[in-house]
mmCIF file of C-alpha atoms and ligand atoms in Angstrom:
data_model
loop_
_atom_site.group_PDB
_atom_site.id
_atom_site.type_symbol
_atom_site.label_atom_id
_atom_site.label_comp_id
_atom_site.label_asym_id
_atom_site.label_seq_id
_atom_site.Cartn_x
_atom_site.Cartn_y
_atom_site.Cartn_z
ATOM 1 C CA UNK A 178 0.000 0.000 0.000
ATOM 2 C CA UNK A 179 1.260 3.457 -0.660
ATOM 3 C CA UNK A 180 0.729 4.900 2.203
ATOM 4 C CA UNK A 181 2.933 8.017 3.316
ATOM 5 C CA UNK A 182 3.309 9.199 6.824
ATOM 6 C CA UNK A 183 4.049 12.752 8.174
ATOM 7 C CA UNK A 184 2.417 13.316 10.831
ATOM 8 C CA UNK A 185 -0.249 12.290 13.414
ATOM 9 C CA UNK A 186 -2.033 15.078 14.065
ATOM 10 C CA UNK A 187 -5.293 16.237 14.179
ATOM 11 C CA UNK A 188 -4.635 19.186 12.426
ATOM 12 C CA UNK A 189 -2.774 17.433 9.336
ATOM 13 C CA UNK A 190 -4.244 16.638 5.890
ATOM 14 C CA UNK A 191 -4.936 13.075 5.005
ATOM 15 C CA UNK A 192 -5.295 12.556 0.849
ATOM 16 C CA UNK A 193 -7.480 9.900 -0.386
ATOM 17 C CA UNK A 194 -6.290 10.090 -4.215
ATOM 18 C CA UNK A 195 -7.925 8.100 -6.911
ATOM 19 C CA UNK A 196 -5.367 7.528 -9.540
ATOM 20 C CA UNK A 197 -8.480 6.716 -11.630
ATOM 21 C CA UNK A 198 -10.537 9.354 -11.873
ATOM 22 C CA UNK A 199 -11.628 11.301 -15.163
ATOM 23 C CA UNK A 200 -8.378 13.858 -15.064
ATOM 24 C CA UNK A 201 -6.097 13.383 -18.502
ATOM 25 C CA UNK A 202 -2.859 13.278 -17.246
ATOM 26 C CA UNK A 203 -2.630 11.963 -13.509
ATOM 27 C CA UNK A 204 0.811 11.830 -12.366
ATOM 28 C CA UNK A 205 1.628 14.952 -14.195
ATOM 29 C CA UNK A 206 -1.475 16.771 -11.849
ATOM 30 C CA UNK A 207 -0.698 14.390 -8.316
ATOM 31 C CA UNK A 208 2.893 15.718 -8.929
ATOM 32 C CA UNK A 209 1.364 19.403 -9.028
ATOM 33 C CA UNK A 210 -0.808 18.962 -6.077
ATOM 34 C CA UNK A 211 2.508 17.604 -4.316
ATOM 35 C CA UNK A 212 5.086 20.654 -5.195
ATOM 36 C CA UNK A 213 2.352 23.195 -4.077
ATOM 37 C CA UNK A 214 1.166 20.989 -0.969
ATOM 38 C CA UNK A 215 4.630 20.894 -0.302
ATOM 39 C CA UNK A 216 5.780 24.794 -0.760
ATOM 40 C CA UNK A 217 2.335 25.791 0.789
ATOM 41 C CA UNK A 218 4.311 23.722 4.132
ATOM 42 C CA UNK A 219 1.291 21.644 4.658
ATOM 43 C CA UNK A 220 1.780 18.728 6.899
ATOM 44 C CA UNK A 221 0.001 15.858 4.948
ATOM 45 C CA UNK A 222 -0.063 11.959 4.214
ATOM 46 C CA UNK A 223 -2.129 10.485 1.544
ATOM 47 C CA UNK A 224 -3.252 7.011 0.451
ATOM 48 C CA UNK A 225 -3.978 6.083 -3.624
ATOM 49 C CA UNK A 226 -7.180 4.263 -4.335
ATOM 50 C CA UNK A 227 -5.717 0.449 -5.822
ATOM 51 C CA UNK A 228 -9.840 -0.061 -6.764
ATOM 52 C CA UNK A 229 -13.385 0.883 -6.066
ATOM 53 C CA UNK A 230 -14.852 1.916 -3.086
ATOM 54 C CA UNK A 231 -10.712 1.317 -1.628
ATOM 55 C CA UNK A 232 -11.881 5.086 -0.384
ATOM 56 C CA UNK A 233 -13.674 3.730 2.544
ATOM 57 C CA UNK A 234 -11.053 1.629 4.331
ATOM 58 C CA UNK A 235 -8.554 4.129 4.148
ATOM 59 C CA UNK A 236 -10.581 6.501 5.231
ATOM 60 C CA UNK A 237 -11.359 4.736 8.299
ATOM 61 C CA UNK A 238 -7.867 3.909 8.971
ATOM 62 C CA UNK A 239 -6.569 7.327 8.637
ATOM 63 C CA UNK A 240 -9.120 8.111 11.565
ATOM 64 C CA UNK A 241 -8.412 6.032 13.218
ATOM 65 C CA UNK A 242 -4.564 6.911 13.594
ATOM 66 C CA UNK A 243 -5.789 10.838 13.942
ATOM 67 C CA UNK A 244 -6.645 12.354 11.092
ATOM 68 C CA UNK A 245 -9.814 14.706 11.147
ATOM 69 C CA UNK A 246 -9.009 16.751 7.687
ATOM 70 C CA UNK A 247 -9.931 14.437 4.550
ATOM 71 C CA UNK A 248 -9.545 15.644 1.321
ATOM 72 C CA UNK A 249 -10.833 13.713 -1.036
ATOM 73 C CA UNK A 250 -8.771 13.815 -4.682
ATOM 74 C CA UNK A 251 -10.495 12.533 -7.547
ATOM 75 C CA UNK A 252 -14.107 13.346 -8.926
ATOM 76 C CA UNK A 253 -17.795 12.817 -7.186
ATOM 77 C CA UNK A 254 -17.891 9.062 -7.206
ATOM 78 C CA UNK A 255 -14.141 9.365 -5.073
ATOM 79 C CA UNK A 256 -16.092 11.882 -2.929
ATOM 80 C CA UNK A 257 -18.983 9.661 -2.587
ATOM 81 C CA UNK A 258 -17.259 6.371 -1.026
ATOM 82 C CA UNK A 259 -15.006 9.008 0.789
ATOM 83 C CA UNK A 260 -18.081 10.262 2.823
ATOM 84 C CA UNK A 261 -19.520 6.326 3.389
ATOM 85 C CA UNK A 262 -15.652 6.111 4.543
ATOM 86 C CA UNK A 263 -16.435 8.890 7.314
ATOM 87 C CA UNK A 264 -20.075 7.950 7.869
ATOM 88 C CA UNK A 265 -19.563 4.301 8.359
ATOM 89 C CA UNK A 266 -16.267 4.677 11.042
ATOM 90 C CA UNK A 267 -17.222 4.325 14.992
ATOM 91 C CA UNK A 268 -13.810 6.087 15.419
ATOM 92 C CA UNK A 269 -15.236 9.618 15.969
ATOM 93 C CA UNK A 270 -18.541 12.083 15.420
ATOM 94 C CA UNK A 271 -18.705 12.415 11.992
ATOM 95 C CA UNK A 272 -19.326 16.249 12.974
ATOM 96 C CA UNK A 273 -15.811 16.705 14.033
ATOM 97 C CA UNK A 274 -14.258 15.800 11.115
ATOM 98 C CA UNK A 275 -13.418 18.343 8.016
ATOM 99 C CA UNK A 276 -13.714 17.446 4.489
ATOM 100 C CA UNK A 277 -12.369 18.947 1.001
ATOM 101 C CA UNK A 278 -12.059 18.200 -2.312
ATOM 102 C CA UNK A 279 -9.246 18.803 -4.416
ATOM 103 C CA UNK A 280 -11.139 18.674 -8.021
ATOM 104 C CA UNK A 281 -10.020 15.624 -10.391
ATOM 105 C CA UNK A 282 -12.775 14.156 -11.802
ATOM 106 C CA UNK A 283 -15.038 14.361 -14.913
ATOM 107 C CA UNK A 284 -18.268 15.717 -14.146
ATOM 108 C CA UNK A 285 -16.679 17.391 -10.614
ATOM 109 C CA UNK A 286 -20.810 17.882 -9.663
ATOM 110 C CA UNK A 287 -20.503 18.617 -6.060
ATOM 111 C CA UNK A 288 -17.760 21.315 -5.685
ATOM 112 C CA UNK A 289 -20.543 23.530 -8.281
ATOM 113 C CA UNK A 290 -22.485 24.009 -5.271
ATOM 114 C CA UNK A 291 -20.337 25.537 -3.154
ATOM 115 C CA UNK A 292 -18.598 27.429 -6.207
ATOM 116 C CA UNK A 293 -15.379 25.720 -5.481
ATOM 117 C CA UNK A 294 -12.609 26.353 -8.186
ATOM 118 C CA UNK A 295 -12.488 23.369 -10.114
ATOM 119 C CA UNK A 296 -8.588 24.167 -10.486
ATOM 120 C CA UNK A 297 -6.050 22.422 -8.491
ATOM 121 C CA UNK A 298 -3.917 25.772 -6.992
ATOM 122 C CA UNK A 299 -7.272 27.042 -6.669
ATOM 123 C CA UNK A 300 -9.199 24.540 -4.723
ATOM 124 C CA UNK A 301 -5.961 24.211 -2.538
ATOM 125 C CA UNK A 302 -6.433 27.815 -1.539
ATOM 126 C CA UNK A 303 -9.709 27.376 -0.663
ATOM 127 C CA UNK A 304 -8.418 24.493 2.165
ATOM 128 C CA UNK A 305 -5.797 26.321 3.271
ATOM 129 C CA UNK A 306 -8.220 29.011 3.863
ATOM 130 C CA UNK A 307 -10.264 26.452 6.224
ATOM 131 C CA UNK A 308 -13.836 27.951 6.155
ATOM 132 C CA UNK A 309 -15.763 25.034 6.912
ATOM 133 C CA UNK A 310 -19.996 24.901 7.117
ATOM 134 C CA UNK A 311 -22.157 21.851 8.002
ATOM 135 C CA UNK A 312 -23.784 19.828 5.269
ATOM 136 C CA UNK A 313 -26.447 17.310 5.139
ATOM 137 C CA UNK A 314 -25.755 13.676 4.231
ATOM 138 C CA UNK A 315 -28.556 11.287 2.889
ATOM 139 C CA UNK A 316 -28.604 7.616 3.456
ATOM 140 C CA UNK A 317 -30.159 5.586 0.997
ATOM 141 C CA UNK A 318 -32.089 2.018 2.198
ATOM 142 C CA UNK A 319 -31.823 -0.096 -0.594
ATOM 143 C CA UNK A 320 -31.630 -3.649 -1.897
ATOM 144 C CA UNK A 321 -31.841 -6.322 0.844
ATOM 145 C CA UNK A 322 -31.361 -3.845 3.277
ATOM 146 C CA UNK A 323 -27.695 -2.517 2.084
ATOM 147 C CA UNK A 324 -26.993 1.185 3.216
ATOM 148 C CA UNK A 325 -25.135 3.967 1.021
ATOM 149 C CA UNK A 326 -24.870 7.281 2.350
ATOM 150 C CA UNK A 327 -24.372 10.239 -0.450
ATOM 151 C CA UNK A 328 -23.566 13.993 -0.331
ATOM 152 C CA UNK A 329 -24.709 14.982 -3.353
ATOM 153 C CA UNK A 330 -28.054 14.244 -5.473
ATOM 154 C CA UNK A 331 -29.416 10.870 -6.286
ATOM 155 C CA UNK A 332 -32.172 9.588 -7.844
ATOM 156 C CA UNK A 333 -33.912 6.355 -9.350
ATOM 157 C CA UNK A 334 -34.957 5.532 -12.962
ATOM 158 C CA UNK A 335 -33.856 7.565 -16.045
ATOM 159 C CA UNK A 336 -30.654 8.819 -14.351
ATOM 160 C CA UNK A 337 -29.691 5.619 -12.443
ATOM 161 C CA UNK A 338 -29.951 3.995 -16.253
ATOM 162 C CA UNK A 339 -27.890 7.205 -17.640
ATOM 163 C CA UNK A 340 -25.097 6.642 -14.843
ATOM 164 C CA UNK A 341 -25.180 2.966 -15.799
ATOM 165 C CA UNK A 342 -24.186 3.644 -19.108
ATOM 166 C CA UNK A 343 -22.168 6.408 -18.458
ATOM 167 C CA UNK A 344 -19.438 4.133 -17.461
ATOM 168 C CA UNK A 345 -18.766 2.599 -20.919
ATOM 169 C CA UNK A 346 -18.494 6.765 -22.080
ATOM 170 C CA UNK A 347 -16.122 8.389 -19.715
ATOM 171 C CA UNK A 348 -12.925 7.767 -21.858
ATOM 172 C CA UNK A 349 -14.887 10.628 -24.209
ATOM 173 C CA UNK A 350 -14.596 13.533 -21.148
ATOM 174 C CA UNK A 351 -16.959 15.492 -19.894
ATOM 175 C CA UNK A 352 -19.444 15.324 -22.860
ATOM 176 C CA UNK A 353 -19.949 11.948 -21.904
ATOM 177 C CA UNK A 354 -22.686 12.812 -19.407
ATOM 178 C CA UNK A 355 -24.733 14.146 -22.742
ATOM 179 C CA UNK A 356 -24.134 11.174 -24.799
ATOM 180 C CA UNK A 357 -25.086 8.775 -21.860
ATOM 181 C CA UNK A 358 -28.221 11.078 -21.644
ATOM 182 C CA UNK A 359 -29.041 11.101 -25.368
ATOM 183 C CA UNK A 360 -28.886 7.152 -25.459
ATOM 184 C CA UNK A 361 -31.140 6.789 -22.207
ATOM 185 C CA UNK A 362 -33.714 9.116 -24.450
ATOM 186 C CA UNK A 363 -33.801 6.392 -26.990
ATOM 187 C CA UNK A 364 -33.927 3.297 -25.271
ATOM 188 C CA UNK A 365 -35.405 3.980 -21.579
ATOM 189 C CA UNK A 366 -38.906 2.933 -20.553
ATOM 190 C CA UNK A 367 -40.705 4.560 -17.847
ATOM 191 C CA UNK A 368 -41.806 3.062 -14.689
ATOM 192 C CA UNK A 369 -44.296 3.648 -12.350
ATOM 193 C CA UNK A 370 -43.718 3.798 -8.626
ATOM 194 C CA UNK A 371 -45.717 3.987 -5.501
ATOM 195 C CA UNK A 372 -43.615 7.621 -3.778
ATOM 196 C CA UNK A 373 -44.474 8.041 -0.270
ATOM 197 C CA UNK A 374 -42.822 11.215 0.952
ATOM 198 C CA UNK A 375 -43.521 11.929 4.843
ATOM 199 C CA UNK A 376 -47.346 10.676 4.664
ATOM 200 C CA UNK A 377 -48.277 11.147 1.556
ATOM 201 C CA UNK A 378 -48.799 8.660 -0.992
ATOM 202 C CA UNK A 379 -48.379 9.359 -5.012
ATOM 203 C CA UNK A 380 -48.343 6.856 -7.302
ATOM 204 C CA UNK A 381 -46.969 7.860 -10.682
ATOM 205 C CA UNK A 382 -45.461 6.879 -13.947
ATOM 206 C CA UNK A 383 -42.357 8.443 -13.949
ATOM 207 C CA UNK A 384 -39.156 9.229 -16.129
ATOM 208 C CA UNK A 385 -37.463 9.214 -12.963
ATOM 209 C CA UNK A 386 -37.382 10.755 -8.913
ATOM 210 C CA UNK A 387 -34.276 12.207 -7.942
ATOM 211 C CA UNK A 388 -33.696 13.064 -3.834
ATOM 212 C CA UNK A 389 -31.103 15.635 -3.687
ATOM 213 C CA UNK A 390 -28.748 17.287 -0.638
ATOM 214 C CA UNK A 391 -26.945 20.141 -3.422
ATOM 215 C CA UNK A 392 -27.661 21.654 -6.953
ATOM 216 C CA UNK A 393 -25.900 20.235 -9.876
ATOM 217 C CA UNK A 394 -25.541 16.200 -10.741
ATOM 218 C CA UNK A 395 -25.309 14.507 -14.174
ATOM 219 C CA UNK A 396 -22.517 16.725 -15.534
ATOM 220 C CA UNK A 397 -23.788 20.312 -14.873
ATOM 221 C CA UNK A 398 -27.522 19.927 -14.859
ATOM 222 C CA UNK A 399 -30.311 21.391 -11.957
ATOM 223 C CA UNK A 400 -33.059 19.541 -11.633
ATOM 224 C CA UNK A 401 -33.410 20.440 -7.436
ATOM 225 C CA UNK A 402 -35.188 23.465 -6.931
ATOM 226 C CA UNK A 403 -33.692 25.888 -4.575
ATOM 227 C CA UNK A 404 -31.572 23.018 -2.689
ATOM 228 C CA UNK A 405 -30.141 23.986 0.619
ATOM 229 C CA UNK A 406 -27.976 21.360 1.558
ATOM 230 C CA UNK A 407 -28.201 22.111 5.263
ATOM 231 C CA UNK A 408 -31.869 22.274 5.995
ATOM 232 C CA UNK A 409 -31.884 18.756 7.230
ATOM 233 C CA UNK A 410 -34.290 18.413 4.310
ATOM 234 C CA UNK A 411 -34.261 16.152 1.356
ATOM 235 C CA UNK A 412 -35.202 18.237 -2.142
ATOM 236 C CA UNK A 413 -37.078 15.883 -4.063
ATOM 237 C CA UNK A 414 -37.788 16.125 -8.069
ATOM 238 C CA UNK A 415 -40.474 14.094 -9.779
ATOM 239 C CA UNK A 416 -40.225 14.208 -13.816
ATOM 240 C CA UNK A 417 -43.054 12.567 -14.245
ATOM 241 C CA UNK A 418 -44.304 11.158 -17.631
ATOM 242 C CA UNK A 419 -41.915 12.894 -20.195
ATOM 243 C CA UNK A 420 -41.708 12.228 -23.704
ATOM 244 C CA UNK A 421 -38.641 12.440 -26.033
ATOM 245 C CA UNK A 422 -39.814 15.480 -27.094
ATOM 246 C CA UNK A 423 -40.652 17.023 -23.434
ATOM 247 C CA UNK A 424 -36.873 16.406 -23.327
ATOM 248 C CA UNK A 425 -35.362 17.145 -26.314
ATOM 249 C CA UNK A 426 -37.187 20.510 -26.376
ATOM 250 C CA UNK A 427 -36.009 20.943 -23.031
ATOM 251 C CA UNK A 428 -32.251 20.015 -22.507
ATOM 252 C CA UNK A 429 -31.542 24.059 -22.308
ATOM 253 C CA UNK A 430 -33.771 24.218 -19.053
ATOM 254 C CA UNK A 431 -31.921 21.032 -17.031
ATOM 255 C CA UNK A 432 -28.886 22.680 -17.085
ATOM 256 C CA UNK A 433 -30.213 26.337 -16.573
ATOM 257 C CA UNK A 434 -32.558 25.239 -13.639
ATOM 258 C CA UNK A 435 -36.121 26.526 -15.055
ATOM 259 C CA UNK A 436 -37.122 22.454 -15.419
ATOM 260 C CA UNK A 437 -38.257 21.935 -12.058
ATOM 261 C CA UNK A 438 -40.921 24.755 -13.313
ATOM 262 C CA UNK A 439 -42.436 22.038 -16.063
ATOM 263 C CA UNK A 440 -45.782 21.114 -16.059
ATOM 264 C CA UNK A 441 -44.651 17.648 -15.767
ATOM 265 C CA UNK A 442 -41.985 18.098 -12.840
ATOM 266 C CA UNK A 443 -43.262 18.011 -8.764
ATOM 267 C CA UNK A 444 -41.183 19.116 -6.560
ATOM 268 C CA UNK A 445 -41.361 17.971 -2.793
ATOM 269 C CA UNK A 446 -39.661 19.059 0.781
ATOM 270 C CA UNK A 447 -39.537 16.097 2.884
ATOM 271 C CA UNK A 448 -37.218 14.605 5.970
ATOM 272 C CA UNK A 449 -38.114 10.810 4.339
ATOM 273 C CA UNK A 450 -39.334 9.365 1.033
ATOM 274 C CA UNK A 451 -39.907 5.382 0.338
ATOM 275 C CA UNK A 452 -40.176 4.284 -3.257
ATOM 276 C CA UNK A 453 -42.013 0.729 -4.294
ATOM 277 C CA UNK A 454 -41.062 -0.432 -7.371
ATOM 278 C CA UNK A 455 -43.886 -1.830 -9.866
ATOM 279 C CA UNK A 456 -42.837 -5.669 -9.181
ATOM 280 C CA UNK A 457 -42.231 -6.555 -12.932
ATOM 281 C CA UNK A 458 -39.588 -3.599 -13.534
ATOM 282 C CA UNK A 459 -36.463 -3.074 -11.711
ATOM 283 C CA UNK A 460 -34.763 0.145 -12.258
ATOM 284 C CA UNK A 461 -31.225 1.455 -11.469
ATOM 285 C CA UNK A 462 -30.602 3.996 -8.335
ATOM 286 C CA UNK A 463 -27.652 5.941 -8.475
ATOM 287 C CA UNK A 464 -26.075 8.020 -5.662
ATOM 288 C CA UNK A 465 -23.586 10.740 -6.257
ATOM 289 C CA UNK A 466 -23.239 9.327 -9.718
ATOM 290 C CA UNK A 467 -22.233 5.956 -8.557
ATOM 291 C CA UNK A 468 -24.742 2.833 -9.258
ATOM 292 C CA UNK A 469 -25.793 1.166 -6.394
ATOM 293 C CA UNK A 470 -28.438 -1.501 -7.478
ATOM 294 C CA UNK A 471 -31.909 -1.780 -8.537
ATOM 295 C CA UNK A 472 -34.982 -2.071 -6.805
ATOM 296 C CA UNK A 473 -37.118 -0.532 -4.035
ATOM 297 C CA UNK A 474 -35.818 1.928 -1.333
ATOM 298 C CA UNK A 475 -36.023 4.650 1.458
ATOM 299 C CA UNK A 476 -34.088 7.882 1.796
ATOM 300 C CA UNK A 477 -33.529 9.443 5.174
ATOM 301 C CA UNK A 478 -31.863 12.594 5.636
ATOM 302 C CA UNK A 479 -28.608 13.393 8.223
ATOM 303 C CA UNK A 480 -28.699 16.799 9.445
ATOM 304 C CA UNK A 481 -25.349 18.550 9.718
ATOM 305 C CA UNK A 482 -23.406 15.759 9.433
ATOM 306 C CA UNK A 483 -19.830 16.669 8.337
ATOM 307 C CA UNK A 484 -18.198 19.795 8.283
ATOM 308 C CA UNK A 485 -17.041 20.726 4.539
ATOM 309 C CA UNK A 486 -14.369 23.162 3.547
ATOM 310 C CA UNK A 487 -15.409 25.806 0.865
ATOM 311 C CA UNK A 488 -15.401 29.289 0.300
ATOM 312 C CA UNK A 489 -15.769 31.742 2.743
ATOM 313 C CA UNK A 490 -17.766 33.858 0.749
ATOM 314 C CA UNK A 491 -21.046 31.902 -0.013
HETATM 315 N N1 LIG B 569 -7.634 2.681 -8.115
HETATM 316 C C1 LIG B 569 -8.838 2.638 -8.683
HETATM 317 N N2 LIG B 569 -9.068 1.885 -9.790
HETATM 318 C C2 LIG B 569 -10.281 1.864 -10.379
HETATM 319 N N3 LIG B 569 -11.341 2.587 -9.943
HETATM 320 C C3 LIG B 569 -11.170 3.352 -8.858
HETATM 321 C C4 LIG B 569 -9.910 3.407 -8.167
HETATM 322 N N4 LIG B 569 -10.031 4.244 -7.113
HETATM 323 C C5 LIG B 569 -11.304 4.680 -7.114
HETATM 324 N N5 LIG B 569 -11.975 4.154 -8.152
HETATM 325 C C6 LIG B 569 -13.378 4.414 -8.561
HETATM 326 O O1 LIG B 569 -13.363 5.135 -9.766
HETATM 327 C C7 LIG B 569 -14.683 5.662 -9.955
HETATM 328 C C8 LIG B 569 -14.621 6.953 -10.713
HETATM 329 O O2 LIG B 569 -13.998 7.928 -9.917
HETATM 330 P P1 LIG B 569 -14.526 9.421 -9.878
HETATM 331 O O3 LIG B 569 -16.012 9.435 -9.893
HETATM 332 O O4 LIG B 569 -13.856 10.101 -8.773
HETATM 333 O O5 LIG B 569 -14.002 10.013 -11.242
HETATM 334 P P2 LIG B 569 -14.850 10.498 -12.463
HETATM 335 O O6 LIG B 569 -15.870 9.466 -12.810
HETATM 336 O O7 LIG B 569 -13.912 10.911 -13.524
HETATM 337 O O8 LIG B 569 -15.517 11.825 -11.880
HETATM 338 P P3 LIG B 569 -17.063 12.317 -11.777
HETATM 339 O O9 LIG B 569 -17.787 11.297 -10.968
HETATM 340 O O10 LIG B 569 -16.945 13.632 -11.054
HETATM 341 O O11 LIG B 569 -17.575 12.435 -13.169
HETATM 342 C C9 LIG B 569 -15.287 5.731 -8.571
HETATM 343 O O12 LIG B 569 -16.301 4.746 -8.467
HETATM 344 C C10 LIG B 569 -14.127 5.354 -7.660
HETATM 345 O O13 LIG B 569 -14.529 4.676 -6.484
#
């Protein structure tokens, strides 16, 4: 394991870096993030990824020997096993411990929120600056009772099947959040769900229902409306029966925010939401743009749960 040690302290940084994340060159831009760390005379250590979801037992061991400033180093799906890292560890409150993102990925969804520079020198300035705030963290009940926590937005149906595909598109950059789109257009069939969200029961054919912490997910787009990701509540979008055409006609207003304004789109405030599948279809759920399964599920919400380091001036 590469695993570097400078210090013990609480006050040091610990990097979780995925070598594998959507950035061209990566040795050329972890040597970068060295020199500066280095001249900037921050004490860290780091750990790189050697697979999937690797995030979450280093995490957990850097807490355990001390470390209570994680940056995570790679794009959202890095972030995203990252926070299960910090939210699944009995080591300390998950409230005491800071986390940052140094920018690497392709899409790079969740630092939009918080209008953190998606720059390395940049993003670096913004941790050395240390403003921290709260955020919410969901945790998603899902498939024979497996639990997945996410900081982000996440969602079931038409984007779960977008991320799914996504994976085969990455190699193409960025753009490959539009092409993954474009194909679920084509081939994706609606489903309909029983949605219960506090007490109240919908049941709807739906593109898809996304349950969202921040703003942006899917490689720029909005489809939360007016998120604040630490109200302790979940901001819940239902696109409910869309055609090609609803969408086609109105790619422009997903990533300029005016969708959850459709006709066709519900949104909902809610501490919990539970969504039964119809039995015969099974469609993917997706959390911070990672797939986690198919199926049923139930979403609860975990008010000010870590402390995240972004820009002072929000
Ligand atoms: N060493 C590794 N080898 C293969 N995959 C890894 C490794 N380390 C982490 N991963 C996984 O790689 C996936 C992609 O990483 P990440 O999401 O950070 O990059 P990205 O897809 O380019 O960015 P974004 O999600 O912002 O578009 C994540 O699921 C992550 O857990």
């Amino acid at each position: 394991m590469s695993l570097k040690e400078n210090s013990h302290t609480s006050s040091s940084w610990f990097l979780i870096v995925n070598p594998n994340s959507g950035v061209r060159n990566f040795s050329k831009a972890w040597n970068r993030i060295q020199q500066i760390l280095k001249h900037k005379e921050i004490d860290f250590s780091f750990s790189l990824t050697q697979h999937s979801k690797h995030e979450i037992s280093l995490v957990q061991e850097s807490l355990k020997r001390g470390f209570r400033k994680i940056i995570s180093v790679g794009g959202d799906g890095t972030l995203h096993h990252v926070v299960n890292g910090i939210m699944t560890q009995r080591y300390v409150k998950t409230s005491e411990i800071k986390l940052g993102v140094i920018p690497m990925g392709t899409g790079n969804d969740w630092i939009k929120t918080y209008q953190i520079p998606n720059s390395i020198e940049k993003s670096i300035d913004v941790l050395v600056e240390d403003h921290t705030e709260y955020q919410d963290i969901g945790l998603i009940n899902h498939t024979n009772n497996q639990k997945e926590y996410y900081i982000n937005v996440a969602g079931i149906g038409y984007d779960g099947y977008v991320v799914n595909k996504l994976n085969s598109l990455k190699k193409f950059g960025p753009i490959a959040y539009l092409l993954s789109g474009l194909y679920g257009l084509l081939f994706y069939k609606k489903t309909s769900y029983q949605i219960k969200i506090n007490d109240q029961l919908i049941e709807e054919k739906c593109l898809m229902v996304l349950f969202g912490l921040c703003q942006y997910s899917g490689g720029g787009m909005q489809m939360t409306q007016d998120p604040d990701p630490k109200d302790g509540l979940l901001d819940i979008t239902i696109a409910k029966n869309f055609s090609f055409f609803d969408l086609v006609f109105n790619l422009p207003k997903l990533y300029n925010g005016q969708i959850v304004n459709h006709k066709k789109v519900i949104n909902y405030k809610a501490t919990s939401l539970e969504i039964q599948e119809n039995k015969e279809q099974h469609s993917y759920i997706e959390a911070d743009g990672e797939l986690l399964g198919k199926g049923s599920l139930n979403v609860s919400i975990i008010p000010n749960a870590i402390q995240i380091i972004i820009p002072a001036t929000q």
